[in-house]
Each structure stands twice: as structure tokens, then as C-alpha cells.
Amino acid sequence: MAARWATDIFSSTRTYGLRPDNTLPLGATPFTVHGNKDVTDGFLWNENATQGSALLVHGWAANSSSMHSLVPPLRNLGLRVAAFDGPAHGVRTGNQATMTQYTQATGAVLDTLGDVRVVVAHSLGSIAAIAAIAEHTGHQPECAVLIAPPAALADVLERWDGAGLRLTPPLVEGIYRELHRRNGVPVSHWDLTTRAAALDIPTLVLHDPHDPMVPYTDARTVTAGLKNAHLTDTDGGHMGILMSRTTTTHLTHFTTQHLTTPHTPTPNNPHPHPHQHTHPHPHPHPHPHHEGTT
């Protein structure tokens, strides 16, 4: 019982506050996500762009609005930009989710869009994004940008402060077992470099050396473990890094450099629907308590 309770806390997706209002982000168009019960819709900017799509994947206990500052630079490159609230995140129902659910939802969005050329992911969203790309059998992105990525879920759990719980060794072992049961795979499965072993796409890793949540050593581990990755320092901490001008500059330069070939759009376009979901505040400034996930 103690392990289940502790795992519930570790798996919480509402660390940053209450569920946001269901309002469409400024300038966005809704689209339907096919094939996933946890994530049924998302948002598009520059809907009619013909140069392919950029997919934004937010971090744990955040939501798609945390990525809104990255929409303009990608849109200015002529890309259609897509974002979504992960399972039990943002406007979704529920308060807990698993990495398996997040990975499957990200894969469904990749399938729905059909023409994703670049994936930009933050924090633990990086593991879900890389795992989804690795499992994806359709069109592969041409490049990826990972912002403040943890190297592995096990590292996140080892760093977790327990949110006031006394994490004895038996309790930690119980959390590992419970996470295994909920995900269908052991915690060790969610290792970013292991998930990316079969991938060879240009990847930019952006990290603030003074990030208080995910240590800089994780960025080094991720960069060393990927086949074609480059680490660049930026600023802003763990969440402010998303609004940093330095981050935007590096993102724009890298994406421009790796999307130089002409692109023929695919017919597999998402179908907009009338339901409006997301948040009225495009630039939240959350103060995380932990980087937990499952």
C-alpha cells in the first residue's frame, strides 16, 4: 500500500496547479488525434504550411502551453507547428499517467500528422518523444531538439525527494515494482540513449549548466549516448529555458541547418474539429516540486 501511494505521488501530473481552462490558444487551430484514447486532439499553428510539421512535446506535470514560446520561430521557418496536452496533463482527464501512455500518445500524434520533420521535446517529454520516434514505423523526423532532457527515468526516481515521504530502501524497491506493473516494462526501459539506440537523426541537446532539476551531467550522458548529437549550453533554468532567447536562437539555427531539402507534403493531414481545448496563458512560470513521472 505504501509503495502504491508513493507511486501515485511520483506519477502525479498536476504538480504545477489546477487543470487549465478549455480555450483555444491564440492563433491555433484544433486537430483530431487518431488512435489514442488518452489524447484525442491537439493544436496547429500555420495550418496550411507546405514545408512539413514541427511537433512540440512538453515535460512532465506541465502542458502544451509551456511550449508556446517555441511556436513563432518554427512557424517562421514555414513549418506547420503542432502541440498537444499529454495523458492526464493540461485539459486531459485524470491526475496520473505513465511513460508508456505518454509514449503511445506521442506516437499517435506522429501518425496523425504524418509529415513531422522536427521534434522538439522538453524534460521527460524527451524520453517519450525519442521512444515514440524509435517505435514509429511511418515517416521519420529529420532532426530533433531535446531541451533539458533527463538521461533516464531511474535517475529521476533516484533524485526524487519523496514529496515529504520517508523513502526507505524497501519503499523505493516497491515503487520500482509498482512502476513496472503500471508501465508493462521495468523502469530501466525508460533510458533515453537505450530507446534511441536504433536512431541516427541529427539531435541538438540544449541544457542550462545551472539547471536545478536535471543536472548537466544528464545532458552530457544523453549527448554521448546518441549517434548524432551535439550539446549546446543555454540559460533559463529548467522551465525558463523554454523562453530563453538563447534557446530560440540555437533552435532556429539548428532546424534551418537540417531542413534544407525540399519537402513534399503527405496527404495524411489531421482533421480539425470544433472542440476547443487548452489554456489562455501561453507563457506560464511554474515552480516544480519534482520532475517525477512514470
PDB file of C-alpha atoms in Angstrom:
ATOM      1  CA  MET A   1       0.000   0.000   0.000  1.00  0.00           C
ATOM      2  CA  ALA A   2       2.818   2.417   0.845  1.00  0.00           C
ATOM      3  CA  ALA A   3       4.500   1.707  -2.496  1.00  0.00           C
ATOM      4  CA  ARG A   4       1.267   2.293  -4.416  1.00  0.00           C
ATOM      5  CA  TRP A   5       0.667   5.537  -2.557  1.00  0.00           C
ATOM      6  CA  ALA A   6       4.230   6.766  -3.161  1.00  0.00           C
ATOM      7  CA  THR A   7       3.983   5.792  -6.840  1.00  0.00           C
ATOM      8  CA  ASP A   8       0.740   7.766  -7.134  1.00  0.00           C
ATOM      9  CA  ILE A   9       2.559  10.855  -5.856  1.00  0.00           C
ATOM     10  CA  PHE A  10       5.558  10.270  -8.129  1.00  0.00           C
ATOM     11  CA  SER A  11       3.208   9.820 -11.090  1.00  0.00           C
ATOM     12  CA  SER A  12       1.236  12.998 -10.440  1.00  0.00           C
ATOM     13  CA  THR A  13       0.682  15.197 -13.479  1.00  0.00           C
ATOM     14  CA  ARG A  14      -0.767  18.147 -11.563  1.00  0.00           C
ATOM     15  CA  THR A  15       2.314  19.353  -9.710  1.00  0.00           C
ATOM     16  CA  TYR A  16       2.011  22.829 -11.188  1.00  0.00           C
ATOM     17  CA  GLY A  17      -1.606  23.511 -10.275  1.00  0.00           C
ATOM     18  CA  LEU A  18      -5.170  23.006 -11.422  1.00  0.00           C
ATOM     19  CA  ARG A  19      -6.398  21.897 -14.841  1.00  0.00           C
ATOM     20  CA  PRO A  20      -6.435  24.901 -17.224  1.00  0.00           C
ATOM     21  CA  ASP A  21      -9.496  26.276 -18.983  1.00  0.00           C
ATOM     22  CA  ASN A  22     -10.608  24.801 -22.299  1.00  0.00           C
ATOM     23  CA  THR A  23      -9.796  27.713 -24.557  1.00  0.00           C
ATOM     24  CA  LEU A  24      -8.038  27.603 -27.907  1.00  0.00           C
ATOM     25  CA  PRO A  25      -4.517  29.110 -27.879  1.00  0.00           C
ATOM     26  CA  LEU A  26      -4.088  32.356 -29.778  1.00  0.00           C
ATOM     27  CA  GLY A  27      -3.620  31.709 -33.495  1.00  0.00           C
ATOM     28  CA  ALA A  28      -4.119  27.939 -33.208  1.00  0.00           C
ATOM     29  CA  THR A  29      -6.478  25.557 -34.968  1.00  0.00           C
ATOM     30  CA  PRO A  30      -7.637  22.330 -33.288  1.00  0.00           C
ATOM     31  CA  PHE A  31      -6.990  18.938 -34.866  1.00  0.00           C
ATOM     32  CA  THR A  32      -8.149  15.429 -34.046  1.00  0.00           C
ATOM     33  CA  VAL A  33      -5.611  12.836 -32.913  1.00  0.00           C
ATOM     34  CA  HIS A  34      -6.469   9.358 -34.166  1.00  0.00           C
ATOM     35  CA  GLY A  35      -5.915   6.051 -32.424  1.00  0.00           C
ATOM     36  CA  ASN A  36      -5.298   7.095 -28.829  1.00  0.00           C
ATOM     37  CA  LYS A  37      -7.885   7.232 -26.050  1.00  0.00           C
ATOM     38  CA  ASP A  38      -5.754   9.387 -23.752  1.00  0.00           C
ATOM     39  CA  VAL A  39      -5.033  12.192 -26.232  1.00  0.00           C
ATOM     40  CA  THR A  40      -7.816  12.908 -28.685  1.00  0.00           C
ATOM     41  CA  ASP A  41      -6.875  16.353 -30.007  1.00  0.00           C
ATOM     42  CA  GLY A  42      -4.135  18.924 -30.294  1.00  0.00           C
ATOM     43  CA  PHE A  43      -3.356  22.347 -31.732  1.00  0.00           C
ATOM     44  CA  LEU A  44      -1.884  23.579 -35.006  1.00  0.00           C
ATOM     45  CA  TRP A  45      -0.272  26.860 -35.958  1.00  0.00           C
ATOM     46  CA  ASN A  46       0.420  27.744 -39.593  1.00  0.00           C
ATOM     47  CA  GLU A  47      -2.060  25.026 -40.523  1.00  0.00           C
ATOM     48  CA  ASN A  48      -1.693  25.372 -44.296  1.00  0.00           C
ATOM     49  CA  ALA A  49       2.110  25.308 -44.392  1.00  0.00           C
ATOM     50  CA  THR A  50       3.564  23.057 -47.102  1.00  0.00           C
ATOM     51  CA  GLN A  51       7.045  22.519 -45.620  1.00  0.00           C
ATOM     52  CA  GLY A  52       6.027  19.796 -43.161  1.00  0.00           C
ATOM     53  CA  SER A  53       5.425  19.874 -39.422  1.00  0.00           C
ATOM     54  CA  ALA A  54       7.288  20.530 -36.193  1.00  0.00           C
ATOM     55  CA  LEU A  55       5.977  18.667 -33.143  1.00  0.00           C
ATOM     56  CA  LEU A  56       6.327  20.120 -29.634  1.00  0.00           C
ATOM     57  CA  VAL A  57       6.307  17.652 -26.712  1.00  0.00           C
ATOM     58  CA  HIS A  58       6.051  19.210 -23.232  1.00  0.00           C
ATOM     59  CA  GLY A  59       7.589  17.992 -19.991  1.00  0.00           C
ATOM     60  CA  TRP A  60       6.009  16.099 -17.121  1.00  0.00           C
ATOM     61  CA  ALA A  61       3.497  17.925 -14.933  1.00  0.00           C
ATOM     62  CA  ALA A  62       3.412  20.777 -17.464  1.00  0.00           C
ATOM     63  CA  ASN A  63       1.202  21.147 -20.565  1.00  0.00           C
ATOM     64  CA  SER A  64       1.395  22.319 -24.164  1.00  0.00           C
ATOM     65  CA  SER A  65       1.258  25.993 -23.151  1.00  0.00           C
ATOM     66  CA  SER A  66       4.760  25.650 -21.694  1.00  0.00           C
ATOM     67  CA  MET A  67       5.999  25.222 -25.292  1.00  0.00           C
ATOM     68  CA  HIS A  68       4.163  28.179 -26.836  1.00  0.00           C
ATOM     69  CA  SER A  69       7.263  30.399 -26.917  1.00  0.00           C
ATOM     70  CA  LEU A  70       8.793  27.966 -29.421  1.00  0.00           C
ATOM     71  CA  VAL A  71       5.899  28.225 -31.874  1.00  0.00           C
ATOM     72  CA  PRO A  72       6.908  31.540 -33.572  1.00  0.00           C
ATOM     73  CA  PRO A  73      10.497  30.566 -34.527  1.00  0.00           C
ATOM     74  CA  LEU A  74       9.320  27.273 -36.021  1.00  0.00           C
ATOM     75  CA  ARG A  75       6.345  28.876 -37.732  1.00  0.00           C
ATOM     76  CA  ASN A  76       8.692  31.486 -39.223  1.00  0.00           C
ATOM     77  CA  LEU A  77      10.614  28.660 -40.889  1.00  0.00           C
ATOM     78  CA  GLY A  78       7.488  27.808 -42.871  1.00  0.00           C
ATOM     79  CA  LEU A  79       6.612  24.776 -40.755  1.00  0.00           C
ATOM     80  CA  ARG A  80       3.218  23.747 -39.508  1.00  0.00           C
ATOM     81  CA  VAL A  81       3.623  23.606 -35.720  1.00  0.00           C
ATOM     82  CA  ALA A  82       1.728  21.073 -33.600  1.00  0.00           C
ATOM     83  CA  ALA A  83       1.375  20.666 -29.838  1.00  0.00           C
ATOM     84  CA  PHE A  84      -0.802  18.600 -27.519  1.00  0.00           C
ATOM     85  CA  ASP A  85      -1.510  18.035 -23.837  1.00  0.00           C
ATOM     86  CA  GLY A  86      -0.161  14.656 -22.749  1.00  0.00           C
ATOM     87  CA  PRO A  87      -2.212  11.992 -20.947  1.00  0.00           C
ATOM     88  CA  ALA A  88      -3.671  13.394 -17.691  1.00  0.00           C
ATOM     89  CA  HIS A  89      -1.873  16.693 -18.409  1.00  0.00           C
ATOM     90  CA  GLY A  90      -3.372  20.083 -19.127  1.00  0.00           C
ATOM     91  CA  VAL A  91      -7.006  19.747 -20.163  1.00  0.00           C
ATOM     92  CA  ARG A  92      -6.951  15.939 -20.110  1.00  0.00           C
ATOM     93  CA  THR A  93      -8.861  13.999 -17.503  1.00  0.00           C
ATOM     94  CA  GLY A  94      -7.024  12.340 -14.652  1.00  0.00           C
ATOM     95  CA  ASN A  95      -4.173  13.186 -12.321  1.00  0.00           C
ATOM     96  CA  GLN A  96      -1.687  10.406 -13.050  1.00  0.00           C
ATOM     97  CA  ALA A  97      -0.137   8.864 -16.133  1.00  0.00           C
ATOM     98  CA  THR A  98       2.642   6.521 -17.184  1.00  0.00           C
ATOM     99  CA  MET A  99       5.558   6.917 -19.563  1.00  0.00           C
ATOM    100  CA  THR A 100       4.006   4.137 -21.618  1.00  0.00           C
ATOM    101  CA  GLN A 101       0.848   6.206 -22.050  1.00  0.00           C
ATOM    102  CA  TYR A 102       2.825   9.323 -22.944  1.00  0.00           C
ATOM    103  CA  THR A 103       4.939   7.458 -25.497  1.00  0.00           C
ATOM    104  CA  GLN A 104       1.887   5.880 -27.119  1.00  0.00           C
ATOM    105  CA  ALA A 105       0.116   9.253 -27.294  1.00  0.00           C
ATOM    106  CA  THR A 106       3.157  10.883 -28.898  1.00  0.00           C
ATOM    107  CA  GLY A 107       3.275   8.070 -31.443  1.00  0.00           C
ATOM    108  CA  ALA A 108      -0.399   8.604 -32.256  1.00  0.00           C
ATOM    109  CA  VAL A 109       0.256  12.304 -32.899  1.00  0.00           C
ATOM    110  CA  LEU A 110       3.189  11.411 -35.184  1.00  0.00           C
ATOM    111  CA  ASP A 111       0.893   9.041 -37.104  1.00  0.00           C
ATOM    112  CA  THR A 112      -1.898  11.598 -37.313  1.00  0.00           C
ATOM    113  CA  LEU A 113       0.298  14.406 -38.604  1.00  0.00           C
ATOM    114  CA  GLY A 114       2.208  12.155 -40.976  1.00  0.00           C
ATOM    115  CA  ASP A 115       4.779  14.763 -42.015  1.00  0.00           C
ATOM    116  CA  VAL A 116       6.720  15.661 -38.859  1.00  0.00           C
ATOM    117  CA  ARG A 117      10.197  16.844 -39.842  1.00  0.00           C
ATOM    118  CA  VAL A 118      11.449  18.055 -36.465  1.00  0.00           C
ATOM    119  CA  VAL A 119      10.501  17.069 -32.914  1.00  0.00           C
ATOM    120  CA  VAL A 120      11.212  19.487 -30.064  1.00  0.00           C
ATOM    121  CA  ALA A 121      10.815  17.969 -26.603  1.00  0.00           C
ATOM    122  CA  HIS A 122      11.340  19.240 -23.070  1.00  0.00           C
ATOM    123  CA  SER A 123      12.476  17.405 -19.956  1.00  0.00           C
ATOM    124  CA  LEU A 124      10.841  13.983 -19.526  1.00  0.00           C
ATOM    125  CA  GLY A 125       8.922  14.616 -22.723  1.00  0.00           C
ATOM    126  CA  SER A 126      12.278  13.933 -24.387  1.00  0.00           C
ATOM    127  CA  ILE A 127      12.202  10.285 -23.334  1.00  0.00           C
ATOM    128  CA  ALA A 128       8.603   9.886 -24.511  1.00  0.00           C
ATOM    129  CA  ALA A 129       9.403  11.599 -27.817  1.00  0.00           C
ATOM    130  CA  ILE A 130      12.535   9.561 -28.555  1.00  0.00           C
ATOM    131  CA  ALA A 131      10.800   6.309 -27.579  1.00  0.00           C
ATOM    132  CA  ALA A 132       7.845   7.180 -29.828  1.00  0.00           C
ATOM    133  CA  ILE A 133      10.118   8.034 -32.770  1.00  0.00           C
ATOM    134  CA  ALA A 134      12.036   4.783 -32.301  1.00  0.00           C
ATOM    135  CA  GLU A 135       8.791   2.767 -32.308  1.00  0.00           C
ATOM    136  CA  HIS A 136       7.260   4.775 -35.163  1.00  0.00           C
ATOM    137  CA  THR A 137       7.028   2.859 -38.461  1.00  0.00           C
ATOM    138  CA  GLY A 138       5.952   5.794 -40.618  1.00  0.00           C
ATOM    139  CA  HIS A 139       7.733   8.950 -41.712  1.00  0.00           C
ATOM    140  CA  GLN A 140      10.809   9.610 -39.563  1.00  0.00           C
ATOM    141  CA  PRO A 141      11.691  13.155 -38.411  1.00  0.00           C
ATOM    142  CA  GLU A 142      14.784  14.653 -39.995  1.00  0.00           C
ATOM    143  CA  CYS A 143      16.085  16.113 -36.736  1.00  0.00           C
ATOM    144  CA  ALA A 144      15.273  16.500 -33.047  1.00  0.00           C
ATOM    145  CA  VAL A 145      15.865  19.089 -30.331  1.00  0.00           C
ATOM    146  CA  LEU A 146      15.931  17.878 -26.717  1.00  0.00           C
ATOM    147  CA  ILE A 147      15.705  20.620 -24.097  1.00  0.00           C
ATOM    148  CA  ALA A 148      16.894  19.810 -20.553  1.00  0.00           C
ATOM    149  CA  PRO A 149      16.473  16.048 -21.044  1.00  0.00           C
ATOM    150  CA  PRO A 150      17.000  13.641 -18.150  1.00  0.00           C
ATOM    151  CA  ALA A 151      19.100  10.643 -19.155  1.00  0.00           C
ATOM    152  CA  ALA A 152      16.760   8.051 -17.671  1.00  0.00           C
ATOM    153  CA  LEU A 153      13.620   7.685 -15.580  1.00  0.00           C
ATOM    154  CA  ALA A 154      15.618   5.715 -12.996  1.00  0.00           C
ATOM    155  CA  ASP A 155      17.823   8.771 -12.468  1.00  0.00           C
ATOM    156  CA  VAL A 156      14.736  10.917 -11.928  1.00  0.00           C
ATOM    157  CA  LEU A 157      13.411   8.486  -9.344  1.00  0.00           C
ATOM    158  CA  GLU A 158      16.753   8.307  -7.541  1.00  0.00           C
ATOM    159  CA  ARG A 159      16.826  12.119  -7.316  1.00  0.00           C
ATOM    160  CA  TRP A 160      13.215  12.429  -6.197  1.00  0.00           C
ATOM    161  CA  ASP A 161      12.850  13.914  -2.712  1.00  0.00           C
ATOM    162  CA  GLY A 162       9.743  11.866  -1.944  1.00  0.00           C
ATOM    163  CA  ALA A 163       7.472  14.908  -1.622  1.00  0.00           C
ATOM    164  CA  GLY A 164       7.639  14.626   2.156  1.00  0.00           C
ATOM    165  CA  LEU A 165       7.654  10.826   2.290  1.00  0.00           C
ATOM    166  CA  ARG A 166      10.418   8.942   4.058  1.00  0.00           C
ATOM    167  CA  LEU A 167      11.875   6.952   1.178  1.00  0.00           C
ATOM    168  CA  THR A 168      13.362   3.879   2.815  1.00  0.00           C
ATOM    169  CA  PRO A 169      15.153   1.355   0.563  1.00  0.00           C
ATOM    170  CA  PRO A 170      12.229  -1.136   0.767  1.00  0.00           C
ATOM    171  CA  LEU A 171       9.777   1.613  -0.232  1.00  0.00           C
ATOM    172  CA  VAL A 172      11.932   2.626  -3.207  1.00  0.00           C
ATOM    173  CA  GLU A 173      12.101  -1.019  -4.291  1.00  0.00           C
ATOM    174  CA  GLY A 174       8.324  -1.140  -4.013  1.00  0.00           C
ATOM    175  CA  ILE A 175       7.987   1.939  -6.227  1.00  0.00           C
ATOM    176  CA  TYR A 176      10.154   0.288  -8.876  1.00  0.00           C
ATOM    177  CA  ARG A 177       7.923  -2.802  -8.804  1.00  0.00           C
ATOM    178  CA  GLU A 178       4.752  -0.724  -8.973  1.00  0.00           C
ATOM    179  CA  LEU A 179       6.056   1.357 -11.882  1.00  0.00           C
ATOM    180  CA  HIS A 180       6.946  -1.868 -13.683  1.00  0.00           C
ATOM    181  CA  ARG A 181       3.425  -3.151 -13.158  1.00  0.00           C
ATOM    182  CA  ARG A 182       1.780   0.064 -14.392  1.00  0.00           C
ATOM    183  CA  ASN A 183       4.024   0.563 -17.416  1.00  0.00           C
ATOM    184  CA  GLY A 184       4.336  -3.041 -18.503  1.00  0.00           C
ATOM    185  CA  VAL A 185       8.124  -2.582 -18.654  1.00  0.00           C
ATOM    186  CA  PRO A 186      10.759  -2.049 -15.956  1.00  0.00           C
ATOM    187  CA  VAL A 187      11.915   1.449 -15.031  1.00  0.00           C
ATOM    188  CA  SER A 188      15.237   0.701 -16.742  1.00  0.00           C
ATOM    189  CA  HIS A 189      13.359   0.583 -20.069  1.00  0.00           C
ATOM    190  CA  TRP A 190      12.976   4.369 -19.959  1.00  0.00           C
ATOM    191  CA  ASP A 191      16.592   5.167 -20.684  1.00  0.00           C
ATOM    192  CA  LEU A 192      16.875   7.829 -23.390  1.00  0.00           C
ATOM    193  CA  THR A 193      20.012   6.501 -25.041  1.00  0.00           C
ATOM    194  CA  THR A 194      18.718   2.934 -24.973  1.00  0.00           C
ATOM    195  CA  ARG A 195      15.455   3.997 -26.619  1.00  0.00           C
ATOM    196  CA  ALA A 196      17.478   5.899 -29.254  1.00  0.00           C
ATOM    197  CA  ALA A 197      19.876   3.047 -29.999  1.00  0.00           C
ATOM    198  CA  ALA A 198      18.385   2.390 -33.440  1.00  0.00           C
ATOM    199  CA  LEU A 199      18.075   6.072 -34.375  1.00  0.00           C
ATOM    200  CA  ASP A 200      20.595   8.148 -36.289  1.00  0.00           C
ATOM    201  CA  ILE A 201      18.982  11.553 -36.679  1.00  0.00           C
ATOM    202  CA  PRO A 202      20.767  14.849 -36.035  1.00  0.00           C
ATOM    203  CA  THR A 203      19.926  15.881 -32.474  1.00  0.00           C
ATOM    204  CA  LEU A 204      20.581  19.121 -30.633  1.00  0.00           C
ATOM    205  CA  VAL A 205      20.699  18.867 -26.838  1.00  0.00           C
ATOM    206  CA  LEU A 206      20.098  22.200 -25.086  1.00  0.00           C
ATOM    207  CA  HIS A 207      20.759  22.469 -21.359  1.00  0.00           C
ATOM    208  CA  ASP A 208      21.392  25.129 -18.752  1.00  0.00           C
ATOM    209  CA  PRO A 209      24.523  24.096 -16.787  1.00  0.00           C
ATOM    210  CA  HIS A 210      22.810  25.535 -13.697  1.00  0.00           C
ATOM    211  CA  ASP A 211      19.512  23.667 -14.143  1.00  0.00           C
ATOM    212  CA  PRO A 212      18.333  22.938 -10.564  1.00  0.00           C
ATOM    213  CA  MET A 213      16.175  19.958 -11.533  1.00  0.00           C
ATOM    214  CA  VAL A 214      18.029  17.969 -14.182  1.00  0.00           C
ATOM    215  CA  PRO A 215      21.818  18.023 -13.721  1.00  0.00           C
ATOM    216  CA  TYR A 216      24.105  18.987 -16.591  1.00  0.00           C
ATOM    217  CA  THR A 217      25.710  15.560 -16.387  1.00  0.00           C
ATOM    218  CA  ASP A 218      22.479  14.111 -17.792  1.00  0.00           C
ATOM    219  CA  ALA A 219      22.848  16.276 -20.898  1.00  0.00           C
ATOM    220  CA  ARG A 220      26.398  15.008 -21.327  1.00  0.00           C
ATOM    221  CA  THR A 221      25.250  11.414 -20.922  1.00  0.00           C
ATOM    222  CA  VAL A 222      22.471  11.852 -23.477  1.00  0.00           C
ATOM    223  CA  THR A 223      24.769  13.552 -25.981  1.00  0.00           C
ATOM    224  CA  ALA A 224      27.458  10.896 -25.630  1.00  0.00           C
ATOM    225  CA  GLY A 225      24.922   8.091 -25.952  1.00  0.00           C
ATOM    226  CA  LEU A 226      23.238   9.279 -29.148  1.00  0.00           C
ATOM    227  CA  LYS A 227      24.750   8.567 -32.560  1.00  0.00           C
ATOM    228  CA  ASN A 228      24.496  12.070 -33.957  1.00  0.00           C
ATOM    229  CA  ALA A 229      24.055  14.594 -31.143  1.00  0.00           C
ATOM    230  CA  HIS A 230      25.546  17.941 -30.188  1.00  0.00           C
ATOM    231  CA  LEU A 231      25.316  19.627 -26.767  1.00  0.00           C
ATOM    232  CA  THR A 232      24.898  23.402 -26.546  1.00  0.00           C
ATOM    233  CA  ASP A 233      24.624  25.436 -23.366  1.00  0.00           C
ATOM    234  CA  THR A 234      21.772  27.867 -22.865  1.00  0.00           C
ATOM    235  CA  ASP A 235      20.148  29.617 -19.903  1.00  0.00           C
ATOM    236  CA  GLY A 236      16.880  29.993 -18.011  1.00  0.00           C
ATOM    237  CA  GLY A 237      16.918  27.073 -15.592  1.00  0.00           C
ATOM    238  CA  HIS A 238      14.628  24.109 -16.103  1.00  0.00           C
ATOM    239  CA  MET A 239      11.448  25.896 -17.205  1.00  0.00           C
ATOM    240  CA  GLY A 240      12.716  29.348 -18.158  1.00  0.00           C
ATOM    241  CA  ILE A 241      14.972  27.659 -20.726  1.00  0.00           C
ATOM    242  CA  LEU A 242      11.888  27.393 -22.940  1.00  0.00           C
ATOM    243  CA  MET A 243      11.517  31.194 -23.035  1.00  0.00           C
ATOM    244  CA  SER A 244      15.223  31.954 -23.369  1.00  0.00           C
ATOM    245  CA  ARG A 245      16.324  33.909 -26.443  1.00  0.00           C
ATOM    246  CA  THR A 246      19.479  31.807 -26.494  1.00  0.00           C
ATOM    247  CA  THR A 247      17.353  28.676 -26.770  1.00  0.00           C
ATOM    248  CA  THR A 248      15.327  30.190 -29.613  1.00  0.00           C
ATOM    249  CA  THR A 249      18.471  31.218 -31.476  1.00  0.00           C
ATOM    250  CA  HIS A 250      20.030  27.759 -31.258  1.00  0.00           C
ATOM    251  CA  LEU A 251      16.743  26.061 -32.136  1.00  0.00           C
ATOM    252  CA  THR A 252      16.287  28.223 -35.228  1.00  0.00           C
ATOM    253  CA  HIS A 253      19.872  27.788 -36.433  1.00  0.00           C
ATOM    254  CA  PHE A 254      19.869  24.008 -35.939  1.00  0.00           C
ATOM    255  CA  THR A 255      16.475  23.470 -37.535  1.00  0.00           C
ATOM    256  CA  THR A 256      17.343  25.647 -40.521  1.00  0.00           C
ATOM    257  CA  GLN A 257      20.610  23.778 -40.985  1.00  0.00           C
ATOM    258  CA  HIS A 258      18.957  20.355 -41.035  1.00  0.00           C
ATOM    259  CA  LEU A 259      15.787  21.086 -43.003  1.00  0.00           C
ATOM    260  CA  THR A 260      17.393  22.297 -46.203  1.00  0.00           C
ATOM    261  CA  THR A 261      15.986  19.703 -48.578  1.00  0.00           C
ATOM    262  CA  PRO A 262      12.675  20.313 -50.418  1.00  0.00           C
ATOM    263  CA  HIS A 263       9.704  18.664 -48.774  1.00  0.00           C
ATOM    264  CA  THR A 264       6.681  17.127 -50.447  1.00  0.00           C
ATOM    265  CA  PRO A 265       3.688  17.214 -48.073  1.00  0.00           C
ATOM    266  CA  THR A 266       1.923  13.952 -47.385  1.00  0.00           C
ATOM    267  CA  PRO A 267      -1.852  13.556 -47.674  1.00  0.00           C
ATOM    268  CA  ASN A 268      -2.130  12.292 -44.109  1.00  0.00           C
ATOM    269  CA  ASN A 269      -3.267  15.578 -42.597  1.00  0.00           C
ATOM    270  CA  PRO A 270      -5.196  15.836 -39.317  1.00  0.00           C
ATOM    271  CA  HIS A 271      -8.817  16.871 -39.468  1.00  0.00           C
ATOM    272  CA  PRO A 272      -9.763  19.946 -37.423  1.00  0.00           C
ATOM    273  CA  HIS A 273     -12.736  19.588 -35.124  1.00  0.00           C
ATOM    274  CA  PRO A 274     -14.890  22.110 -33.298  1.00  0.00           C
ATOM    275  CA  HIS A 275     -13.893  21.254 -29.725  1.00  0.00           C
ATOM    276  CA  GLN A 276     -11.581  23.798 -28.177  1.00  0.00           C
ATOM    277  CA  HIS A 277      -9.114  22.677 -25.589  1.00  0.00           C
ATOM    278  CA  THR A 278      -6.209  24.362 -23.835  1.00  0.00           C
ATOM    279  CA  HIS A 279      -5.158  27.319 -21.841  1.00  0.00           C
ATOM    280  CA  PRO A 280      -5.427  31.089 -22.067  1.00  0.00           C
ATOM    281  CA  HIS A 281      -1.948  31.786 -20.688  1.00  0.00           C
ATOM    282  CA  PRO A 282       0.758  30.967 -23.243  1.00  0.00           C
ATOM    283  CA  HIS A 283       3.744  31.592 -21.001  1.00  0.00           C
ATOM    284  CA  PRO A 284       3.285  30.009 -17.566  1.00  0.00           C
ATOM    285  CA  HIS A 285       6.025  30.304 -14.968  1.00  0.00           C
ATOM    286  CA  PRO A 286       5.579  27.119 -12.914  1.00  0.00           C
ATOM    287  CA  HIS A 287       7.644  26.281  -9.889  1.00  0.00           C
ATOM    288  CA  PRO A 288       8.115  22.498  -9.975  1.00  0.00           C
ATOM    289  CA  HIS A 289       8.408  20.403  -6.861  1.00  0.00           C
ATOM    290  CA  HIS A 290       9.818  17.369  -8.602  1.00  0.00           C
ATOM    291  CA  GLU A 291      10.470  16.047 -12.092  1.00  0.00           C
ATOM    292  CA  GLY A 292       8.617  12.824 -11.375  1.00  0.00           C
ATOM    293  CA  THR A 293       6.850  10.652 -13.912  1.00  0.00           C
ATOM    294  CA  THR A 294       6.136   7.028 -14.565  1.00  0.00           C
TER     295      THR A 294
END
